[in-house]
mmCIF file of C-alpha atoms and ligand atoms in Angstrom:
data_model
loop_
_atom_site.group_PDB
_atom_site.id
_atom_site.type_symbol
_atom_site.label_atom_id
_atom_site.label_comp_id
_atom_site.label_asym_id
_atom_site.label_seq_id
_atom_site.Cartn_x
_atom_site.Cartn_y
_atom_site.Cartn_z
ATOM 1 C CA MET A 1 199.921 10.715 -29.773
ATOM 2 C CA ILE A 2 196.961 10.091 -32.104
ATOM 3 C CA GLU A 3 193.628 10.449 -30.266
ATOM 4 C CA LYS A 4 191.492 7.367 -30.678
ATOM 5 C CA ASP A 5 187.913 7.716 -31.903
ATOM 6 C CA VAL A 6 185.332 7.423 -29.140
ATOM 7 C CA ILE A 7 182.549 5.159 -30.423
ATOM 8 C CA ILE A 8 179.694 4.471 -28.004
ATOM 9 C CA LEU A 9 176.792 2.048 -28.347
ATOM 10 C CA GLY A 10 173.769 3.341 -26.424
ATOM 11 C CA ILE A 11 170.925 1.073 -25.303
ATOM 12 C CA GLU A 12 167.562 2.356 -24.069
ATOM 13 C CA SER A 13 164.746 0.173 -22.721
ATOM 14 C CA SER A 14 163.210 2.110 -19.815
ATOM 15 C CA CYS A 15 159.589 2.144 -20.956
ATOM 16 C CA ASP A 16 157.983 0.943 -24.186
ATOM 17 C CA ASP A 17 160.608 1.808 -26.815
ATOM 18 C CA THR A 18 163.545 -0.491 -27.507
ATOM 19 C CA SER A 19 166.362 1.571 -28.950
ATOM 20 C CA ALA A 20 170.040 1.283 -29.857
ATOM 21 C CA ALA A 21 172.314 3.976 -31.268
ATOM 22 C CA VAL A 22 175.940 4.460 -32.204
ATOM 23 C CA ILE A 23 177.703 7.782 -31.646
ATOM 24 C CA LYS A 24 181.220 8.481 -32.891
ATOM 25 C CA ASN A 25 183.093 11.418 -31.347
ATOM 26 C CA GLY A 26 179.731 12.933 -30.334
ATOM 27 C CA LYS A 27 178.116 12.601 -33.779
ATOM 28 C CA ILE A 28 175.341 10.177 -34.627
ATOM 29 C CA LEU A 29 176.068 7.205 -36.867
ATOM 30 C CA SER A 30 172.766 5.414 -36.211
ATOM 31 C CA ASN A 31 169.693 5.604 -33.984
ATOM 32 C CA ILE A 32 167.189 2.751 -34.256
ATOM 33 C CA VAL A 33 163.913 2.794 -32.297
ATOM 34 C CA ALA A 34 161.368 -0.042 -32.191
ATOM 35 C CA ASN A 35 158.016 1.140 -30.818
ATOM 36 C CA GLN A 36 155.640 -1.299 -29.194
ATOM 37 C CA ALA A 37 152.147 -1.271 -30.679
ATOM 38 C CA VAL A 38 150.877 -3.894 -28.182
ATOM 39 C CA HIS A 39 149.923 -1.205 -25.639
ATOM 40 C CA GLU A 40 147.579 0.809 -27.845
ATOM 41 C CA GLU A 41 144.424 -1.146 -27.071
ATOM 42 C CA PHE A 42 145.053 -0.842 -23.292
ATOM 43 C CA GLY A 43 145.282 2.965 -23.230
ATOM 44 C CA GLY A 44 148.681 2.859 -21.509
ATOM 45 C CA VAL A 45 151.871 0.851 -21.168
ATOM 46 C CA VAL A 46 151.376 -2.671 -19.754
ATOM 47 C CA PRO A 47 154.691 -3.382 -17.948
ATOM 48 C CA GLU A 48 154.664 -7.171 -18.478
ATOM 49 C CA LEU A 49 154.003 -6.796 -22.209
ATOM 50 C CA ALA A 50 156.655 -4.075 -22.479
ATOM 51 C CA SER A 51 159.339 -6.274 -20.987
ATOM 52 C CA ARG A 52 158.430 -9.191 -23.270
ATOM 53 C CA ALA A 53 158.536 -6.959 -26.342
ATOM 54 C CA HIS A 54 161.968 -5.634 -25.276
ATOM 55 C CA GLN A 55 163.171 -9.250 -25.132
ATOM 56 C CA GLN A 56 162.031 -9.776 -28.706
ATOM 57 C CA ASN A 57 163.391 -6.469 -30.005
ATOM 58 C CA ILE A 58 166.692 -5.962 -28.270
ATOM 59 C CA ILE A 59 168.955 -8.174 -30.419
ATOM 60 C CA PRO A 60 167.571 -7.127 -33.831
ATOM 61 C CA VAL A 61 167.591 -3.454 -32.801
ATOM 62 C CA VAL A 62 171.236 -3.559 -31.650
ATOM 63 C CA GLN A 63 172.229 -5.493 -34.784
ATOM 64 C CA LYS A 64 170.501 -2.909 -36.961
ATOM 65 C CA ALA A 65 172.168 0.013 -35.152
ATOM 66 C CA ILE A 66 175.649 -1.491 -35.581
ATOM 67 C CA LYS A 67 174.995 -2.312 -39.227
ATOM 68 C CA ALA A 68 173.561 1.135 -40.015
ATOM 69 C CA ALA A 69 176.581 2.756 -38.324
ATOM 70 C CA ASN A 70 178.821 0.729 -40.619
ATOM 71 C CA ILE A 71 181.156 -0.278 -37.804
ATOM 72 C CA LYS A 72 182.356 -3.569 -36.360
ATOM 73 C CA LYS A 73 181.451 -4.555 -32.798
ATOM 74 C CA SER A 74 185.157 -4.507 -32.001
ATOM 75 C CA ASP A 75 185.334 -0.794 -32.964
ATOM 76 C CA LEU A 76 183.165 0.145 -29.970
ATOM 77 C CA SER A 77 184.847 2.038 -27.142
ATOM 78 C CA ALA A 78 182.113 1.259 -24.580
ATOM 79 C CA ILE A 79 178.504 0.168 -24.066
ATOM 80 C CA ALA A 80 176.177 2.682 -22.384
ATOM 81 C CA PHE A 81 172.746 1.654 -21.107
ATOM 82 C CA THR A 82 169.780 3.146 -19.260
ATOM 83 C CA ARG A 83 169.915 2.009 -15.644
ATOM 84 C CA GLY A 84 166.768 3.911 -14.593
ATOM 85 C CA PRO A 85 164.358 5.443 -13.835
ATOM 86 C CA GLY A 86 161.676 3.452 -15.618
ATOM 87 C CA LEU A 87 159.765 0.182 -15.492
ATOM 88 C CA LEU A 88 161.880 -2.452 -13.751
ATOM 89 C CA GLY A 89 160.924 -5.294 -16.099
ATOM 90 C CA SER A 90 161.858 -3.136 -19.080
ATOM 91 C CA LEU A 91 165.115 -1.879 -17.561
ATOM 92 C CA VAL A 92 166.195 -5.442 -16.730
ATOM 93 C CA VAL A 93 166.193 -6.386 -20.418
ATOM 94 C CA GLY A 94 168.436 -3.503 -21.549
ATOM 95 C CA THR A 95 170.699 -3.779 -18.503
ATOM 96 C CA SER A 96 171.207 -7.551 -18.836
ATOM 97 C CA PHE A 97 171.871 -7.242 -22.539
ATOM 98 C CA ALA A 98 174.362 -4.384 -22.071
ATOM 99 C CA LYS A 99 176.208 -6.293 -19.343
ATOM 100 C CA SER A 100 176.482 -9.474 -21.410
ATOM 101 C CA PHE A 101 177.543 -7.554 -24.503
ATOM 102 C CA ALA A 102 180.209 -5.577 -22.623
ATOM 103 C CA TYR A 103 181.491 -8.776 -21.004
ATOM 104 C CA ALA A 104 181.583 -10.710 -24.285
ATOM 105 C CA LEU A 105 183.386 -7.888 -26.126
ATOM 106 C CA ASP A 106 185.568 -7.010 -23.130
ATOM 107 C CA LYS A 107 184.519 -3.347 -23.374
ATOM 108 C CA PRO A 108 183.748 -0.906 -20.544
ATOM 109 C CA LEU A 109 180.141 -0.603 -19.369
ATOM 110 C CA ILE A 110 178.572 2.807 -18.646
ATOM 111 C CA GLU A 111 175.349 3.368 -16.693
ATOM 112 C CA ILE A 112 173.126 6.286 -17.676
ATOM 113 C CA ASN A 113 170.225 7.948 -15.919
ATOM 114 C CA HIS A 114 167.368 8.200 -18.447
ATOM 115 C CA MET A 115 166.435 11.752 -17.408
ATOM 116 C CA GLN A 116 170.040 12.927 -17.747
ATOM 117 C CA GLY A 117 170.014 11.303 -21.174
ATOM 118 C CA HIS A 118 167.003 13.404 -22.221
ATOM 119 C CA ILE A 119 168.859 16.563 -21.153
ATOM 120 C CA LEU A 120 172.213 15.596 -22.686
ATOM 121 C CA ALA A 121 170.481 14.950 -26.027
ATOM 122 C CA HIS A 122 171.164 18.677 -26.549
ATOM 123 C CA PHE A 123 174.846 17.837 -26.930
ATOM 124 C CA ILE A 124 174.423 15.399 -29.826
ATOM 125 C CA GLY A 125 176.637 16.771 -32.606
ATOM 126 C CA ASN A 126 174.743 19.090 -34.965
ATOM 127 C CA ASP A 127 175.629 21.164 -38.030
ATOM 128 C CA THR A 128 175.367 24.506 -36.246
ATOM 129 C CA ASN A 129 177.825 23.449 -33.540
ATOM 130 C CA VAL A 130 175.807 25.482 -31.035
ATOM 131 C CA TYR A 131 175.124 23.812 -27.693
ATOM 132 C CA PRO A 132 173.773 25.011 -24.333
ATOM 133 C CA GLN A 133 176.266 26.768 -22.086
ATOM 134 C CA PHE A 134 176.393 25.889 -18.393
ATOM 135 C CA PRO A 135 174.498 26.725 -16.302
ATOM 136 C CA PHE A 136 171.211 26.274 -18.135
ATOM 137 C CA ILE A 137 167.725 25.260 -17.091
ATOM 138 C CA CYS A 138 166.127 22.293 -18.788
ATOM 139 C CA MET A 139 162.401 21.699 -18.523
ATOM 140 C CA THR A 140 162.147 17.932 -18.820
ATOM 141 C CA VAL A 141 158.636 16.860 -19.685
ATOM 142 C CA SER A 142 157.860 13.233 -20.416
ATOM 143 C CA GLY A 143 155.312 10.522 -19.714
ATOM 144 C CA GLY A 144 156.827 9.850 -16.301
ATOM 145 C CA HIS A 145 158.459 13.149 -15.290
ATOM 146 C CA THR A 146 158.015 16.892 -15.211
ATOM 147 C CA GLN A 147 161.106 18.575 -13.850
ATOM 148 C CA LEU A 148 162.891 21.900 -13.922
ATOM 149 C CA VAL A 149 166.557 20.992 -13.799
ATOM 150 C CA LEU A 150 169.421 23.408 -13.187
ATOM 151 C CA VAL A 151 172.233 21.925 -15.268
ATOM 152 C CA GLU A 152 175.626 23.088 -13.978
ATOM 153 C CA ASP A 153 177.724 20.559 -15.864
ATOM 154 C CA TYR A 154 177.217 17.354 -17.885
ATOM 155 C CA PHE A 155 176.527 15.323 -14.757
ATOM 156 C CA LYS A 156 175.997 18.055 -12.182
ATOM 157 C CA MET A 157 172.265 18.560 -12.248
ATOM 158 C CA LYS A 158 169.889 19.804 -9.584
ATOM 159 C CA ILE A 159 166.114 19.396 -9.684
ATOM 160 C CA ILE A 160 164.692 22.764 -8.635
ATOM 161 C CA GLY A 161 161.047 21.952 -9.308
ATOM 162 C CA GLN A 162 158.908 18.970 -10.242
ATOM 163 C CA THR A 163 155.392 17.621 -10.362
ATOM 164 C CA ILE A 164 153.907 16.469 -7.088
ATOM 165 C CA ASP A 165 151.571 14.023 -8.864
ATOM 166 C CA ASP A 166 151.012 13.357 -12.601
ATOM 167 C CA ALA A 167 153.624 14.199 -15.215
ATOM 168 C CA ALA A 168 152.744 16.531 -18.109
ATOM 169 C CA GLY A 169 152.789 13.598 -20.551
ATOM 170 C CA GLU A 170 150.462 11.687 -18.240
ATOM 171 C CA ALA A 171 148.115 14.678 -18.215
ATOM 172 C CA PHE A 172 147.978 14.422 -22.015
ATOM 173 C CA ASP A 173 147.650 10.631 -22.091
ATOM 174 C CA LYS A 174 144.990 10.432 -19.352
ATOM 175 C CA ALA A 175 142.900 13.154 -20.996
ATOM 176 C CA ALA A 176 143.148 11.261 -24.272
ATOM 177 C CA LYS A 177 141.947 8.090 -22.555
ATOM 178 C CA ILE A 178 138.948 9.976 -21.110
ATOM 179 C CA MET A 179 138.116 11.217 -24.619
ATOM 180 C CA GLY A 180 138.545 7.786 -26.250
ATOM 181 C CA ILE A 181 141.734 8.832 -28.078
ATOM 182 C CA PRO A 182 144.269 5.961 -28.359
ATOM 183 C CA TYR A 183 147.578 5.765 -26.446
ATOM 184 C CA PRO A 184 149.884 7.660 -26.502
ATOM 185 C CA GLY A 185 147.421 10.532 -26.569
ATOM 186 C CA GLY A 186 149.899 13.426 -26.437
ATOM 187 C CA PRO A 187 150.719 13.554 -30.155
ATOM 188 C CA LEU A 188 147.029 13.159 -31.103
ATOM 189 C CA ILE A 189 145.823 15.894 -28.746
ATOM 190 C CA ASP A 190 148.534 18.092 -30.266
ATOM 191 C CA LYS A 191 147.222 17.247 -33.750
ATOM 192 C CA PHE A 192 143.505 17.829 -32.966
ATOM 193 C CA ALA A 193 144.354 21.058 -31.096
ATOM 194 C CA LYS A 194 145.702 22.601 -34.297
ATOM 195 C CA ASP A 195 142.120 23.139 -35.553
ATOM 196 C CA GLY A 196 140.714 24.265 -32.199
ATOM 197 C CA ASN A 197 140.229 27.424 -30.168
ATOM 198 C CA PRO A 198 142.482 27.346 -27.064
ATOM 199 C CA HIS A 199 140.254 29.866 -25.261
ATOM 200 C CA LYS A 200 136.916 28.097 -25.866
ATOM 201 C CA PHE A 201 136.887 26.184 -22.560
ATOM 202 C CA LYS A 202 138.519 27.285 -19.307
ATOM 203 C CA PHE A 203 140.425 24.816 -17.137
ATOM 204 C CA PRO A 204 142.043 25.776 -13.824
ATOM 205 C CA ILE A 205 145.792 26.145 -13.283
ATOM 206 C CA ALA A 206 146.794 24.505 -9.991
ATOM 207 C CA SER A 207 148.633 26.849 -7.672
ATOM 208 C CA ILE A 208 151.500 24.896 -6.172
ATOM 209 C CA LYS A 209 154.439 26.206 -4.140
ATOM 210 C CA ASP A 210 157.872 27.102 -5.436
ATOM 211 C CA TYR A 211 158.729 25.699 -8.868
ATOM 212 C CA ASN A 212 156.547 22.622 -8.481
ATOM 213 C CA TYR A 213 153.647 21.429 -10.588
ATOM 214 C CA SER A 214 150.430 19.442 -10.171
ATOM 215 C CA PHE A 215 148.467 18.013 -13.079
ATOM 216 C CA SER A 216 146.167 15.422 -11.522
ATOM 217 C CA GLY A 217 143.408 17.960 -10.708
ATOM 218 C CA LEU A 218 143.344 19.158 -14.309
ATOM 219 C CA LYS A 219 142.550 15.701 -15.646
ATOM 220 C CA THR A 220 139.783 15.249 -13.033
ATOM 221 C CA ASN A 221 138.428 18.672 -13.958
ATOM 222 C CA LEU A 222 138.264 17.610 -17.601
ATOM 223 C CA LEU A 223 136.484 14.390 -16.649
ATOM 224 C CA TYR A 224 133.768 16.190 -14.630
ATOM 225 C CA PHE A 225 133.395 18.851 -17.324
ATOM 226 C CA LEU A 226 132.865 16.230 -20.030
ATOM 227 C CA GLN A 227 130.470 14.173 -17.899
ATOM 228 C CA LYS A 228 128.362 17.301 -17.307
ATOM 229 C CA GLU A 229 128.324 18.349 -20.956
ATOM 230 C CA MET A 230 127.531 14.856 -22.176
ATOM 231 C CA LYS A 231 124.325 14.787 -20.150
ATOM 232 C CA ASN A 232 122.977 17.375 -22.621
ATOM 233 C CA ASP A 233 124.846 16.241 -25.700
ATOM 234 C CA ALA A 234 126.005 12.629 -25.960
ATOM 235 C CA ARG A 235 128.209 13.617 -28.908
ATOM 236 C CA PHE A 236 129.807 16.562 -27.084
ATOM 237 C CA ILE A 237 133.346 15.141 -27.360
ATOM 238 C CA GLU A 238 133.085 14.369 -31.078
ATOM 239 C CA ASN A 239 131.476 17.738 -31.817
ATOM 240 C CA ASN A 240 134.051 19.753 -29.833
ATOM 241 C CA LYS A 241 137.175 17.600 -30.006
ATOM 242 C CA ALA A 242 139.466 20.257 -31.492
ATOM 243 C CA ASP A 243 138.383 22.963 -29.026
ATOM 244 C CA ILE A 244 138.616 20.638 -26.009
ATOM 245 C CA CYS A 245 142.098 19.490 -27.068
ATOM 246 C CA ALA A 246 143.269 23.048 -27.779
ATOM 247 C CA SER A 247 141.926 24.424 -24.473
ATOM 248 C CA TYR A 248 143.312 21.542 -22.430
ATOM 249 C CA GLN A 249 146.715 21.662 -24.146
ATOM 250 C CA HIS A 250 146.855 25.447 -23.699
ATOM 251 C CA THR A 251 146.308 24.997 -19.934
ATOM 252 C CA ILE A 252 149.149 22.461 -19.606
ATOM 253 C CA ILE A 253 151.596 24.594 -21.576
ATOM 254 C CA LYS A 254 150.631 27.786 -19.712
ATOM 255 C CA THR A 255 151.184 25.974 -16.397
ATOM 256 C CA LEU A 256 154.600 24.749 -17.520
ATOM 257 C CA PHE A 257 155.827 28.208 -18.572
ATOM 258 C CA LYS A 258 154.557 30.003 -15.475
ATOM 259 C CA LYS A 259 157.096 28.165 -13.317
ATOM 260 C CA LEU A 260 159.834 28.061 -15.947
ATOM 261 C CA VAL A 261 159.810 31.868 -16.303
ATOM 262 C CA LYS A 262 159.944 32.288 -12.519
ATOM 263 C CA ALA A 263 162.764 29.740 -12.121
ATOM 264 C CA ALA A 264 164.834 31.376 -14.874
ATOM 265 C CA LYS A 265 164.416 34.848 -13.326
ATOM 266 C CA ASP A 266 165.163 33.714 -9.771
ATOM 267 C CA HIS A 267 168.255 31.764 -10.842
ATOM 268 C CA ASN A 268 169.402 34.453 -13.240
ATOM 269 C CA VAL A 269 169.719 31.935 -16.070
ATOM 270 C CA ASN A 270 168.998 32.815 -19.700
ATOM 271 C CA GLN A 271 169.913 29.554 -21.454
ATOM 272 C CA ILE A 272 166.744 27.471 -21.553
ATOM 273 C CA ALA A 273 166.228 23.996 -22.984
ATOM 274 C CA ILE A 274 163.341 21.567 -23.169
ATOM 275 C CA ALA A 275 163.581 17.782 -23.270
ATOM 276 C CA GLY A 276 161.491 14.605 -23.076
ATOM 277 C CA GLY A 277 158.535 13.327 -25.080
ATOM 278 C CA VAL A 278 156.279 16.330 -24.445
ATOM 279 C CA SER A 279 158.945 18.639 -25.910
ATOM 280 C CA ALA A 280 157.681 17.350 -29.277
ATOM 281 C CA ASN A 281 154.480 19.318 -28.599
ATOM 282 C CA SER A 282 153.980 22.048 -31.185
ATOM 283 C CA LEU A 283 152.523 24.629 -28.786
ATOM 284 C CA LEU A 284 155.311 24.037 -26.256
ATOM 285 C CA ARG A 285 157.889 24.576 -28.999
ATOM 286 C CA SER A 286 156.286 27.734 -30.395
ATOM 287 C CA GLU A 287 155.702 29.160 -26.915
ATOM 288 C CA LEU A 288 159.349 28.566 -26.009
ATOM 289 C CA ASN A 289 160.325 30.653 -29.023
ATOM 290 C CA ARG A 290 157.764 33.380 -28.303
ATOM 291 C CA ILE A 291 158.369 33.656 -24.546
ATOM 292 C CA GLY A 292 162.106 33.175 -25.089
ATOM 293 C CA LYS A 293 162.188 36.349 -27.203
ATOM 294 C CA ILE A 294 160.327 38.328 -24.534
ATOM 295 C CA GLU A 295 162.571 37.017 -21.739
ATOM 296 C CA GLN A 296 165.730 37.297 -23.877
ATOM 297 C CA TRP A 297 166.566 33.639 -23.487
ATOM 298 C CA THR A 298 168.757 31.577 -25.752
ATOM 299 C CA THR A 299 166.540 28.548 -26.320
ATOM 300 C CA PHE A 300 167.317 24.947 -27.213
ATOM 301 C CA ILE A 301 164.661 22.713 -28.725
ATOM 302 C CA PRO A 302 165.609 19.124 -29.551
ATOM 303 C CA SER A 303 164.877 17.770 -33.010
ATOM 304 C CA PHE A 304 161.836 15.473 -33.006
ATOM 305 C CA GLU A 305 163.767 12.197 -33.083
ATOM 306 C CA PHE A 306 165.523 13.135 -29.809
ATOM 307 C CA CYS A 307 162.385 14.239 -27.919
ATOM 308 C CA THR A 308 160.773 10.883 -27.270
ATOM 309 C CA ASP A 309 162.758 7.945 -25.910
ATOM 310 C CA ASN A 310 165.800 7.067 -27.994
ATOM 311 C CA ALA A 311 169.229 5.556 -27.482
ATOM 312 C CA ALA A 312 171.174 8.409 -29.106
ATOM 313 C CA MET A 313 170.651 10.414 -25.923
ATOM 314 C CA ILE A 314 172.005 7.485 -23.897
ATOM 315 C CA ALA A 315 174.996 7.173 -26.222
ATOM 316 C CA ILE A 316 175.877 10.893 -25.998
ATOM 317 C CA ALA A 317 175.625 10.760 -22.194
ATOM 318 C CA GLY A 318 177.868 7.673 -22.434
ATOM 319 C CA HIS A 319 180.336 9.652 -24.539
ATOM 320 C CA TYR A 320 180.822 12.215 -21.762
ATOM 321 C CA LYS A 321 181.057 9.536 -19.067
ATOM 322 C CA TYR A 322 183.608 7.722 -21.208
ATOM 323 C CA LEU A 323 185.741 10.882 -21.385
ATOM 324 C CA ALA A 324 185.437 11.162 -17.592
ATOM 325 C CA LYS A 325 186.331 7.436 -17.296
ATOM 326 C CA GLU A 326 183.223 6.727 -15.221
ATOM 327 C CA PHE A 327 182.560 3.054 -15.764
ATOM 328 C CA ALA A 328 180.052 0.687 -14.165
ATOM 329 C CA PRO A 329 180.801 -2.722 -12.632
ATOM 330 C CA LEU A 330 179.464 -5.867 -14.332
ATOM 331 C CA ASP A 331 177.297 -6.747 -11.321
ATOM 332 C CA ILE A 332 175.289 -3.520 -11.606
ATOM 333 C CA VAL A 333 171.486 -3.830 -11.411
ATOM 334 C CA PRO A 334 168.759 -1.508 -12.760
ATOM 335 C CA ASP A 335 167.093 0.988 -10.459
ATOM 336 C CA ALA A 336 163.485 1.866 -11.311
ATOM 337 C CA ARG A 337 163.689 5.016 -9.148
ATOM 338 C CA LEU A 338 167.187 6.173 -10.004
ATOM 339 C CA LYS A 339 167.675 9.842 -9.077
ATOM 340 C CA ILE A 340 169.680 12.443 -10.988
ATOM 341 C CA GLN A 341 171.082 13.906 -7.811
ATOM 342 C CA PRO A 342 172.495 12.040 -4.809
HETATM 343 O O1 KG4 B 1 160.094 10.741 -23.098
HETATM 344 P P1 KG4 B 1 159.019 9.824 -23.546
HETATM 345 O O2 KG4 B 1 159.119 9.221 -24.913
HETATM 346 O O3 KG4 B 1 158.857 8.628 -22.555
HETATM 347 C C1 KG4 B 1 158.997 8.763 -21.182
HETATM 348 O O4 KG4 B 1 160.164 8.746 -20.713
HETATM 349 O O5 KG4 B 1 157.953 8.947 -20.545
HETATM 350 O O6 KG4 B 1 157.651 10.634 -23.400
HETATM 351 C C2 KG4 B 1 156.428 10.060 -23.763
HETATM 352 C C3 KG4 B 1 155.338 11.073 -23.484
HETATM 353 C C4 KG4 B 1 153.932 10.501 -23.635
HETATM 354 O O7 KG4 B 1 153.182 10.886 -22.504
HETATM 355 C C5 KG4 B 1 153.405 11.173 -24.904
HETATM 356 O O8 KG4 B 1 152.012 11.342 -24.922
HETATM 357 C C6 KG4 B 1 154.127 12.496 -24.845
HETATM 358 O O9 KG4 B 1 155.428 12.174 -24.410
HETATM 359 N N1 KG4 B 1 154.173 13.174 -26.155
HETATM 360 C C7 KG4 B 1 153.520 14.317 -26.429
HETATM 361 C C8 KG4 B 1 153.772 14.621 -27.793
HETATM 362 N N2 KG4 B 1 154.599 13.645 -28.294
HETATM 363 C C9 KG4 B 1 154.831 12.768 -27.266
HETATM 364 N N3 KG4 B 1 152.744 15.093 -25.653
HETATM 365 C C10 KG4 B 1 152.211 16.188 -26.224
HETATM 366 N N4 KG4 B 1 152.396 16.544 -27.510
HETATM 367 C C11 KG4 B 1 153.160 15.806 -28.331
HETATM 368 N N5 KG4 B 1 153.353 16.162 -29.605
HETATM 369 ZN ZN1 ZN B 2 161.849 9.427 -21.595
#
């Protein structure tokens, strides 16, 4: 019997990026992402505006992804979409579109957890053909989550540690807002930090139990520090931007690795991956390589286009669910707080 090609359309709309991608037998044919500039002036994502922008973007983005993949709609094996977690108004747009599209084409529908998508992005076909071996630990760091996940199989994942308040990405974005740096602040802090001294200013590392994190105190600490310094020098932020960014970034990354190293040792795991928007951070990437050598880890760092939100990660997760024949009913609804473990 000739095996049929598995061609999955992935749709992602959980936050402020509308994305569609086509994956054929695990390899990318297209991955289109439309960012939403409307949020910049507000210093964060405005849910109502995000959902409206998704409404505008979803059809052109899907059309573009299918065209760029050079396939016909009828070639698709299934439609995979992000069911959650995320902003409900944003998720509704992608979910409704995916349901209608699957119904109209009479193709199976596949629901994907956004956080599992970030992790499974490591299985998108690449030239080296090297992928993480189970079990591995993935440190998933995004604007909404900071988790240490023990990945035992494609869909058997256990959260062994997580933030008890702000996510790492939020710690970057909120600090940027305090410093008058536009949203999303993470990439800009990363950029300014390149010219700064990471040891110039000292910020505290929260001591939290087990493999958990806390980042909200760090941001408050930065705020009080800047308020104090600006009493003497109104231009303190401008004059020290690179050093502040480098010191603050260094503290976040140090905090992240402290728990990751402990979790890897305690679980006797030496395959380590990172995922999510903050995994685009240059210090996080270089530290994973440096610490990975010391700890004798095999490390997996996603390419930049698969760090921040994208539909290729949803499509690859869909590929594995398709092989497992795990399909969703047409009356499925999004879940803003969808969990990766029951
Ligand atoms: O995964 P993602 O695109 O969306 C969520 O699911 O949240 O992550 C977005 C987050 C934002 O907080 C953004 O500031 C952060 O990832 N980010 C970075 C960098 N690039 C994106 N943080 C630090 N350094 C970067 N280079
Ligand atoms: Zn994400």
